[in-house]
Amino acid sequence: MMPAEAASSGGVSEPPGVPRERRRRRGRARARTEALLHTLKRSRRMKANDRERNRMHHLNSALDALRSVLPTFPDDTKLTKIETLRFAYNYIWALSETLRLAEQCLPPPPAFRGPPAPPSPGSDAGSWLSSGSPAAPSLCASASGPSSPATSEDCGYVPSDALRAFRGLPPAAPGAPCR
DNA sequence: TAGGCCATCTGGTCCT
DNA sequence: AGGACCAGATGGCCTA
C-alpha cells in the first residue's frame, strides 16, 4: 500500500552470535516501536484529515455566501462550484459596466461620497471587501479586466444586458442615447 | 450506463 | 514540528 509502511515492515536480520533471548527481546521492542510509530502516524493523518475537511467546509461556506448574492433564475437553482465562480466573474463585470455607463450618463451629485455599501450576505459582510483593492478580477487568462468580459471558452458568457435580464427588463437598444 | 459533481482521503510542498 | 494549501485518487450519488 504505502511506501513508508512497506519500508518499515521489511525485517533486517540480526547479526549472528547474538543470544536467542536477547534477539527475541529486541524484536519485541522493535515491534512495539513500530506499532507506536504507526499509531502516531495514524493519529497525525487523522488530524490532518480533520483539518482538511474543515478547510473544505470553510471553502464551501464561502462559496455558498457567494452563491447567495448571485441572482439566479429560477431562484432555487443551485449553481455548481465552477458555475458560481464563472458567474460571479461575469456578474462583477456586468455590474462594473453598468456603473461605468451610469457614470457616463449622469454627473455625480455634489455630495457624492462613493458607492453605497454592498449587499450584506451575512455577519462578515465587510470581510469580503476587506482587501480594499478595486483591482479587476483576473480569473481568466484571457480577460484583462472589466473592459474585457470573459470569453465563452474560459469563463462562460453573460451578455452585457445581463443586469437588465436579471430584473426582467428587455435588453437596451444598441447605441441608445443616455437620455 | 456513462458522465458530471461532490466529499473525503492522502502524500507532497511550502510556510511560520 | 506542525499547520495550511494543493492536486491526484477514489467512491458515492444523481441525471440524461
PDB file of N, CA, C and O in Angstrom, chain A residues 81-137:
ATOM      1  N   LYS A  81     -19.982  24.611  -8.326  1.00  0.00           N
ATOM      2  CA  LYS A  81     -18.853  25.429  -7.875  1.00  0.00           C
ATOM      3  C   LYS A  81     -18.258  26.228  -9.029  1.00  0.00           C
ATOM      4  O   LYS A  81     -18.049  27.427  -8.919  1.00  0.00           O
ATOM      5  N   ILE A  82     -17.992  25.543 -10.094  1.00  0.00           N
ATOM      6  CA  ILE A  82     -17.350  26.220 -11.225  1.00  0.00           C
ATOM      7  C   ILE A  82     -18.296  27.248 -11.825  1.00  0.00           C
ATOM      8  O   ILE A  82     -17.869  28.342 -12.205  1.00  0.00           O
ATOM      9  N   GLU A  83     -19.601  26.920 -11.870  1.00  0.00           N
ATOM     10  CA  GLU A  83     -20.569  27.884 -12.393  1.00  0.00           C
ATOM     11  C   GLU A  83     -20.620  29.124 -11.507  1.00  0.00           C
ATOM     12  O   GLU A  83     -20.715  30.247 -11.996  1.00  0.00           O
ATOM     13  N   THR A  84     -20.574  28.898 -10.197  1.00  0.00           N
ATOM     14  CA  THR A  84     -20.611  30.026  -9.267  1.00  0.00           C
ATOM     15  C   THR A  84     -19.448  30.978  -9.519  1.00  0.00           C
ATOM     16  O   THR A  84     -19.631  32.193  -9.603  1.00  0.00           O
ATOM     17  N   LEU A  85     -18.257  30.424  -9.666  1.00  0.00           N
ATOM     18  CA  LEU A  85     -17.079  31.263  -9.885  1.00  0.00           C
ATOM     19  C   LEU A  85     -17.168  32.005 -11.214  1.00  0.00           C
ATOM     20  O   LEU A  85     -16.902  33.203 -11.301  1.00  0.00           O
ATOM     21  N   ARG A  86     -17.578  31.286 -12.252  1.00  0.00           N
ATOM     22  CA  ARG A  86     -17.676  31.926 -13.562  1.00  0.00           C
ATOM     23  C   ARG A  86     -18.752  32.996 -13.585  1.00  0.00           C
ATOM     24  O   ARG A  86     -18.569  34.089 -14.123  1.00  0.00           O
ATOM     25  N   PHE A  87     -19.887  32.651 -12.980  1.00  0.00           N
ATOM     26  CA  PHE A  87     -20.993  33.585 -12.948  1.00  0.00           C
ATOM     27  C   PHE A  87     -20.601  34.823 -12.153  1.00  0.00           C
ATOM     28  O   PHE A  87     -20.889  35.961 -12.551  1.00  0.00           O
ATOM     29  N   ALA A  88     -19.957  34.629 -11.032  1.00  0.00           N
ATOM     30  CA  ALA A  88     -19.542  35.759 -10.198  1.00  0.00           C
ATOM     31  C   ALA A  88     -18.619  36.684 -10.983  1.00  0.00           C
ATOM     32  O   ALA A  88     -18.744  37.905 -10.930  1.00  0.00           O
ATOM     33  N   TYR A  89     -17.713  36.079 -11.708  1.00  0.00           N
ATOM     34  CA  TYR A  89     -16.792  36.868 -12.524  1.00  0.00           C
ATOM     35  C   TYR A  89     -17.571  37.732 -13.509  1.00  0.00           C
ATOM     36  O   TYR A  89     -17.354  38.937 -13.631  1.00  0.00           O
ATOM     37  N   ASN A  90     -18.498  37.100 -14.213  1.00  0.00           N
ATOM     38  CA  ASN A  90     -19.261  37.822 -15.221  1.00  0.00           C
ATOM     39  C   ASN A  90     -20.212  38.841 -14.597  1.00  0.00           C
ATOM     40  O   ASN A  90     -20.432  39.915 -15.148  1.00  0.00           O
ATOM     41  N   TYR A  91     -20.758  38.478 -13.454  1.00  0.00           N
ATOM     42  CA  TYR A  91     -21.687  39.373 -12.770  1.00  0.00           C
ATOM     43  C   TYR A  91     -20.959  40.640 -12.337  1.00  0.00           C
ATOM     44  O   TYR A  91     -21.460  41.758 -12.511  1.00  0.00           O
ATOM     45  N   ILE A  92     -19.788  40.476 -11.792  1.00  0.00           N
ATOM     46  CA  ILE A  92     -18.986  41.630 -11.384  1.00  0.00           C
ATOM     47  C   ILE A  92     -18.674  42.492 -12.598  1.00  0.00           C
ATOM     48  O   ILE A  92     -18.750  43.718 -12.550  1.00  0.00           O
ATOM     49  N   TRP A  93     -18.349  41.814 -13.670  1.00  0.00           N
ATOM     50  CA  TRP A  93     -18.055  42.563 -14.884  1.00  0.00           C
ATOM     51  C   TRP A  93     -19.284  43.357 -15.338  1.00  0.00           C
ATOM     52  O   TRP A  93     -19.189  44.532 -15.685  1.00  0.00           O
ATOM     53  N   ALA A  94     -20.458  42.700 -15.303  1.00  0.00           N
ATOM     54  CA  ALA A  94     -21.690  43.360 -15.735  1.00  0.00           C
ATOM     55  C   ALA A  94     -21.998  44.557 -14.844  1.00  0.00           C
ATOM     56  O   ALA A  94     -22.394  45.623 -15.322  1.00  0.00           O
ATOM     57  N   LEU A  95     -21.796  44.377 -13.536  1.00  0.00           N
ATOM     58  CA  LEU A  95     -22.033  45.488 -12.609  1.00  0.00           C
ATOM     59  C   LEU A  95     -21.085  46.647 -12.892  1.00  0.00           C
ATOM     60  O   LEU A  95     -21.486  47.811 -12.882  1.00  0.00           O
ATOM     61  N   SER A  96     -19.838  46.307 -13.149  1.00  0.00           N
ATOM     62  CA  SER A  96     -18.848  47.347 -13.442  1.00  0.00           C
ATOM     63  C   SER A  96     -19.244  48.120 -14.690  1.00  0.00           C
ATOM     64  O   SER A  96     -19.140  49.348 -14.734  1.00  0.00           O
ATOM     65  N   GLU A  97     -19.703  47.379 -15.692  1.00  0.00           N
ATOM     66  CA  GLU A  97     -20.123  48.018 -16.940  1.00  0.00           C
ATOM     67  C   GLU A  97     -21.295  48.958 -16.676  1.00  0.00           C
ATOM     68  O   GLU A  97     -21.332  50.082 -17.174  1.00  0.00           O
ATOM     69  N   THR A  98     -22.244  48.466 -15.893  1.00  0.00           N
ATOM     70  CA  THR A  98     -23.421  49.273 -15.580  1.00  0.00           C
ATOM     71  C   THR A  98     -23.008  50.565 -14.888  1.00  0.00           C
ATOM     72  O   THR A  98     -23.492  51.648 -15.207  1.00  0.00           O
ATOM     73  N   LEU A  99     -22.101  50.404 -13.930  1.00  0.00           N
ATOM     74  CA  LEU A  99     -21.611  51.561 -13.188  1.00  0.00           C
ATOM     75  C   LEU A  99     -20.920  52.546 -14.131  1.00  0.00           C
ATOM     76  O   LEU A  99     -21.113  53.757 -14.057  1.00  0.00           O
ATOM     77  N   ARG A 100     -20.124  51.990 -15.019  1.00  0.00           N
ATOM     78  CA  ARG A 100     -19.371  52.838 -15.941  1.00  0.00           C
ATOM     79  C   ARG A 100     -20.328  53.620 -16.849  1.00  0.00           C
ATOM     80  O   ARG A 100     -20.184  54.821 -17.046  1.00  0.00           O
ATOM     81  N   LEU A 101     -21.340  52.913 -17.368  1.00  0.00           N
ATOM     82  CA  LEU A 101     -22.308  53.573 -18.242  1.00  0.00           C
ATOM     83  C   LEU A 101     -23.094  54.631 -17.477  1.00  0.00           C
ATOM     84  O   LEU A 101     -23.352  55.723 -17.986  1.00  0.00           O
ATOM     85  N   ALA A 102     -23.452  54.296 -16.239  1.00  0.00           N
ATOM     86  CA  ALA A 102     -24.210  55.247 -15.425  1.00  0.00           C
ATOM     87  C   ALA A 102     -23.387  56.499 -15.168  1.00  0.00           C
ATOM     88  O   ALA A 102     -23.903  57.618 -15.204  1.00  0.00           O
ATOM     89  N   GLU A 103     -22.105  56.303 -14.929  1.00  0.00           N
ATOM     90  CA  GLU A 103     -21.243  57.457 -14.671  1.00  0.00           C
ATOM     91  C   GLU A 103     -21.088  58.316 -15.920  1.00  0.00           C
ATOM     92  O   GLU A 103     -20.931  59.525 -15.833  1.00  0.00           O
ATOM     93  N   GLN A 104     -21.105  57.659 -17.073  1.00  0.00           N
ATOM     94  CA  GLN A 104     -21.009  58.420 -18.325  1.00  0.00           C
ATOM     95  C   GLN A 104     -22.242  59.280 -18.522  1.00  0.00           C
ATOM     96  O   GLN A 104     -22.161  60.383 -19.032  1.00  0.00           O
ATOM     97  N   CYS A 105     -23.394  58.744 -18.110  1.00  0.00           N
ATOM     98  CA  CYS A 105     -24.653  59.422 -18.383  1.00  0.00           C
ATOM     99  C   CYS A 105     -24.995  60.487 -17.355  1.00  0.00           C
ATOM    100  O   CYS A 105     -25.556  61.515 -17.679  1.00  0.00           O
ATOM    101  N   LEU A 106     -24.688  60.167 -16.088  1.00  0.00           N
ATOM    102  CA  LEU A 106     -25.110  61.068 -15.025  1.00  0.00           C
ATOM    103  C   LEU A 106     -23.911  61.685 -14.322  1.00  0.00           C
ATOM    104  O   LEU A 106     -23.045  60.942 -13.847  1.00  0.00           O
ATOM    105  N   PRO A 107     -23.871  63.012 -14.219  1.00  0.00           N
ATOM    106  CA  PRO A 107     -22.819  63.620 -13.415  1.00  0.00           C
ATOM    107  C   PRO A 107     -23.077  63.298 -11.949  1.00  0.00           C
ATOM    108  O   PRO A 107     -24.235  63.263 -11.525  1.00  0.00           O
ATOM    109  N   PRO A 108     -22.051  63.026 -11.174  1.00  0.00           N
ATOM    110  CA  PRO A 108     -22.252  62.677  -9.771  1.00  0.00           C
ATOM    111  C   PRO A 108     -22.813  63.852  -9.002  1.00  0.00           C
ATOM    112  O   PRO A 108     -22.466  64.999  -9.301  1.00  0.00           O
ATOM    113  N   PRO A 109     -23.700  63.599  -8.051  1.00  0.00           N
ATOM    114  CA  PRO A 109     -24.229  64.678  -7.212  1.00  0.00           C
ATOM    115  C   PRO A 109     -23.105  65.308  -6.411  1.00  0.00           C
ATOM    116  O   PRO A 109     -22.097  64.657  -6.149  1.00  0.00           O
ATOM    117  N   PRO A 110     -23.283  66.584  -6.011  1.00  0.00           N
ATOM    118  CA  PRO A 110     -22.207  67.302  -5.325  1.00  0.00           C
ATOM    119  C   PRO A 110     -21.749  66.628  -4.047  1.00  0.00           C
ATOM    120  O   PRO A 110     -20.566  66.651  -3.720  1.00  0.00           O
ATOM    121  N   ALA A 111     -22.668  66.001  -3.337  1.00  0.00           N
ATOM    122  CA  ALA A 111     -22.290  65.413  -2.050  1.00  0.00           C
ATOM    123  C   ALA A 111     -21.940  63.939  -2.182  1.00  0.00           C
ATOM    124  O   ALA A 111     -21.919  63.211  -1.211  1.00  0.00           O
ATOM    125  N   PHE A 112     -21.655  63.506  -3.405  1.00  0.00           N
ATOM    126  CA  PHE A 112     -21.381  62.091  -3.631  1.00  0.00           C
ATOM    127  C   PHE A 112     -20.130  61.657  -2.894  1.00  0.00           C
ATOM    128  O   PHE A 112     -19.075  62.261  -3.005  1.00  0.00           O
ATOM    129  N   ARG A 113     -20.255  60.631  -2.127  1.00  0.00           N
ATOM    130  CA  ARG A 113     -19.119  60.179  -1.328  1.00  0.00           C
ATOM    131  C   ARG A 113     -18.738  58.750  -1.638  1.00  0.00           C
ATOM    132  O   ARG A 113     -18.248  58.037  -0.787  1.00  0.00           O
ATOM    133  N   GLY A 114     -19.005  58.299  -2.812  1.00  0.00           N
ATOM    134  CA  GLY A 114     -18.615  56.940  -3.153  1.00  0.00           C
ATOM    135  C   GLY A 114     -19.804  56.030  -3.250  1.00  0.00           C
ATOM    136  O   GLY A 114     -20.927  56.445  -2.939  1.00  0.00           O
ATOM    137  N   PRO A 115     -19.572  54.833  -3.698  1.00  0.00           N
ATOM    138  CA  PRO A 115     -20.661  53.888  -3.921  1.00  0.00           C
ATOM    139  C   PRO A 115     -21.303  53.458  -2.614  1.00  0.00           C
ATOM    140  O   PRO A 115     -20.656  53.517  -1.562  1.00  0.00           O
ATOM    141  N   PRO A 116     -22.590  53.080  -2.672  1.00  0.00           N
ATOM    142  CA  PRO A 116     -23.256  52.595  -1.469  1.00  0.00           C
ATOM    143  C   PRO A 116     -22.659  51.280  -1.012  1.00  0.00           C
ATOM    144  O   PRO A 116     -21.948  50.613  -1.764  1.00  0.00           O
ATOM    145  N   ALA A 117     -22.971  50.919   0.232  1.00  0.00           N
ATOM    146  CA  ALA A 117     -22.452  49.658   0.767  1.00  0.00           C
ATOM    147  C   ALA A 117     -23.003  48.507  -0.041  1.00  0.00           C
ATOM    148  O   ALA A 117     -24.134  48.565  -0.522  1.00  0.00           O
ATOM    149  N   PRO A 118     -22.204  47.461  -0.218  1.00  0.00           N
ATOM    150  CA  PRO A 118     -22.667  46.291  -0.963  1.00  0.00           C
ATOM    151  C   PRO A 118     -23.711  45.544  -0.167  1.00  0.00           C
ATOM    152  O   PRO A 118     -23.817  45.735   1.038  1.00  0.00           O
ATOM    153  N   PRO A 119     -24.499  44.720  -0.854  1.00  0.00           N
ATOM    154  CA  PRO A 119     -25.467  43.903  -0.112  1.00  0.00           C
ATOM    155  C   PRO A 119     -24.742  43.039   0.891  1.00  0.00           C
ATOM    156  O   PRO A 119     -23.666  42.519   0.601  1.00  0.00           O
ATOM    157  N   SER A 120     -25.312  42.908   2.087  1.00  0.00           N
ATOM    158  CA  SER A 120     -24.605  42.132   3.103  1.00  0.00           C
ATOM    159  C   SER A 120     -25.100  40.713   3.146  1.00  0.00           C
ATOM    160  O   SER A 120     -26.221  40.452   3.542  1.00  0.00           O
ATOM    161  N   PRO A 121     -24.270  39.775   2.716  1.00  0.00           N
ATOM    162  CA  PRO A 121     -24.663  38.360   2.669  1.00  0.00           C
ATOM    163  C   PRO A 121     -24.670  37.709   4.032  1.00  0.00           C
ATOM    164  O   PRO A 121     -25.182  36.634   4.202  1.00  0.00           O
ATOM    165  N   GLY A 122     -24.086  38.329   5.017  1.00  0.00           N
ATOM    166  CA  GLY A 122     -24.037  37.704   6.330  1.00  0.00           C
ATOM    167  C   GLY A 122     -23.342  38.590   7.318  1.00  0.00           C
ATOM    168  O   GLY A 122     -23.114  39.775   7.069  1.00  0.00           O
ATOM    169  N   SER A 123     -22.995  38.027   8.450  1.00  0.00           N
ATOM    170  CA  SER A 123     -22.390  38.823   9.504  1.00  0.00           C
ATOM    171  C   SER A 123     -21.025  39.333   9.105  1.00  0.00           C
ATOM    172  O   SER A 123     -20.573  40.359   9.577  1.00  0.00           O
ATOM    173  N   ASP A 124     -20.333  38.614   8.248  1.00  0.00           N
ATOM    174  CA  ASP A 124     -18.993  39.035   7.864  1.00  0.00           C
ATOM    175  C   ASP A 124     -19.021  39.750   6.520  1.00  0.00           C
ATOM    176  O   ASP A 124     -18.149  39.596   5.699  1.00  0.00           O
ATOM    177  N   ALA A 125     -20.074  40.536   6.336  1.00  0.00           N
ATOM    178  CA  ALA A 125     -20.238  41.206   5.051  1.00  0.00           C
ATOM    179  C   ALA A 125     -19.017  42.044   4.704  1.00  0.00           C
ATOM    180  O   ALA A 125     -18.650  42.157   3.539  1.00  0.00           O
ATOM    181  N   GLY A 126     -18.405  42.643   5.714  1.00  0.00           N
ATOM    182  CA  GLY A 126     -17.278  43.512   5.430  1.00  0.00           C
ATOM    183  C   GLY A 126     -16.066  42.766   4.955  1.00  0.00           C
ATOM    184  O   GLY A 126     -15.284  43.289   4.164  1.00  0.00           O
ATOM    185  N   SER A 127     -15.938  41.551   5.397  1.00  0.00           N
ATOM    186  CA  SER A 127     -14.698  40.829   5.127  1.00  0.00           C
ATOM    187  C   SER A 127     -14.501  40.516   3.652  1.00  0.00           C
ATOM    188  O   SER A 127     -13.390  40.403   3.187  1.00  0.00           O
ATOM    189  N   TRP A 128     -15.592  40.383   2.940  1.00  0.00           N
ATOM    190  CA  TRP A 128     -15.420  40.002   1.542  1.00  0.00           C
ATOM    191  C   TRP A 128     -14.998  41.171   0.687  1.00  0.00           C
ATOM    192  O   TRP A 128     -14.716  41.031  -0.481  1.00  0.00           O
ATOM    193  N   LEU A 129     -14.936  42.365   1.299  1.00  0.00           N
ATOM    194  CA  LEU A 129     -14.393  43.512   0.581  1.00  0.00           C
ATOM    195  C   LEU A 129     -13.124  43.978   1.260  1.00  0.00           C
ATOM    196  O   LEU A 129     -12.579  45.009   0.916  1.00  0.00           O
ATOM    197  N   SER A 130     -12.688  43.230   2.231  1.00  0.00           N
ATOM    198  CA  SER A 130     -11.659  43.727   3.134  1.00  0.00           C
ATOM    199  C   SER A 130     -10.326  43.977   2.452  1.00  0.00           C
ATOM    200  O   SER A 130      -9.486  44.668   2.991  1.00  0.00           O
ATOM    201  N   SER A 131     -10.128  43.421   1.265  1.00  0.00           N
ATOM    202  CA  SER A 131      -8.851  43.653   0.607  1.00  0.00           C
ATOM    203  C   SER A 131      -8.689  45.131   0.276  1.00  0.00           C
ATOM    204  O   SER A 131      -7.586  45.642   0.199  1.00  0.00           O
ATOM    205  N   GLY A 132      -9.830  45.822   0.112  1.00  0.00           N
ATOM    206  CA  GLY A 132      -9.767  47.238  -0.172  1.00  0.00           C
ATOM    207  C   GLY A 132      -9.228  47.536  -1.555  1.00  0.00           C
ATOM    208  O   GLY A 132      -9.056  48.682  -1.936  1.00  0.00           O
ATOM    209  N   SER A 133      -8.969  46.506  -2.315  1.00  0.00           N
ATOM    210  CA  SER A 133      -8.412  46.733  -3.640  1.00  0.00           C
ATOM    211  C   SER A 133      -9.474  46.634  -4.704  1.00  0.00           C
ATOM    212  O   SER A 133     -10.148  45.615  -4.832  1.00  0.00           O
ATOM    213  N   PRO A 134      -9.692  47.664  -5.466  1.00  0.00           N
ATOM    214  CA  PRO A 134     -10.688  47.627  -6.536  1.00  0.00           C
ATOM    215  C   PRO A 134     -10.172  46.968  -7.794  1.00  0.00           C
ATOM    216  O   PRO A 134     -10.791  47.056  -8.824  1.00  0.00           O
ATOM    217  N   ALA A 135      -9.047  46.323  -7.671  1.00  0.00           N
ATOM    218  CA  ALA A 135      -8.440  45.719  -8.857  1.00  0.00           C
ATOM    219  C   ALA A 135      -9.402  44.780  -9.551  1.00  0.00           C
ATOM    220  O   ALA A 135     -10.185  44.086  -8.915  1.00  0.00           O
ATOM    221  N   ALA A 136      -9.344  44.755 -10.860  1.00  0.00           N
ATOM    222  CA  ALA A 136     -10.226  43.892 -11.631  1.00  0.00           C
ATOM    223  C   ALA A 136      -9.898  42.443 -11.359  1.00  0.00           C
ATOM    224  O   ALA A 136      -8.739  42.085 -11.199  1.00  0.00           O
ATOM    225  N   PRO A 137     -10.925  41.605 -11.301  1.00  0.00           N
ATOM    226  CA  PRO A 137     -10.678  40.184 -11.094  1.00  0.00           C
ATOM    227  C   PRO A 137      -9.947  39.599 -12.291  1.00  0.00           C
ATOM    228  O   PRO A 137     -10.169  40.025 -13.411  1.00  0.00           O
TER     229      PRO A 137
END
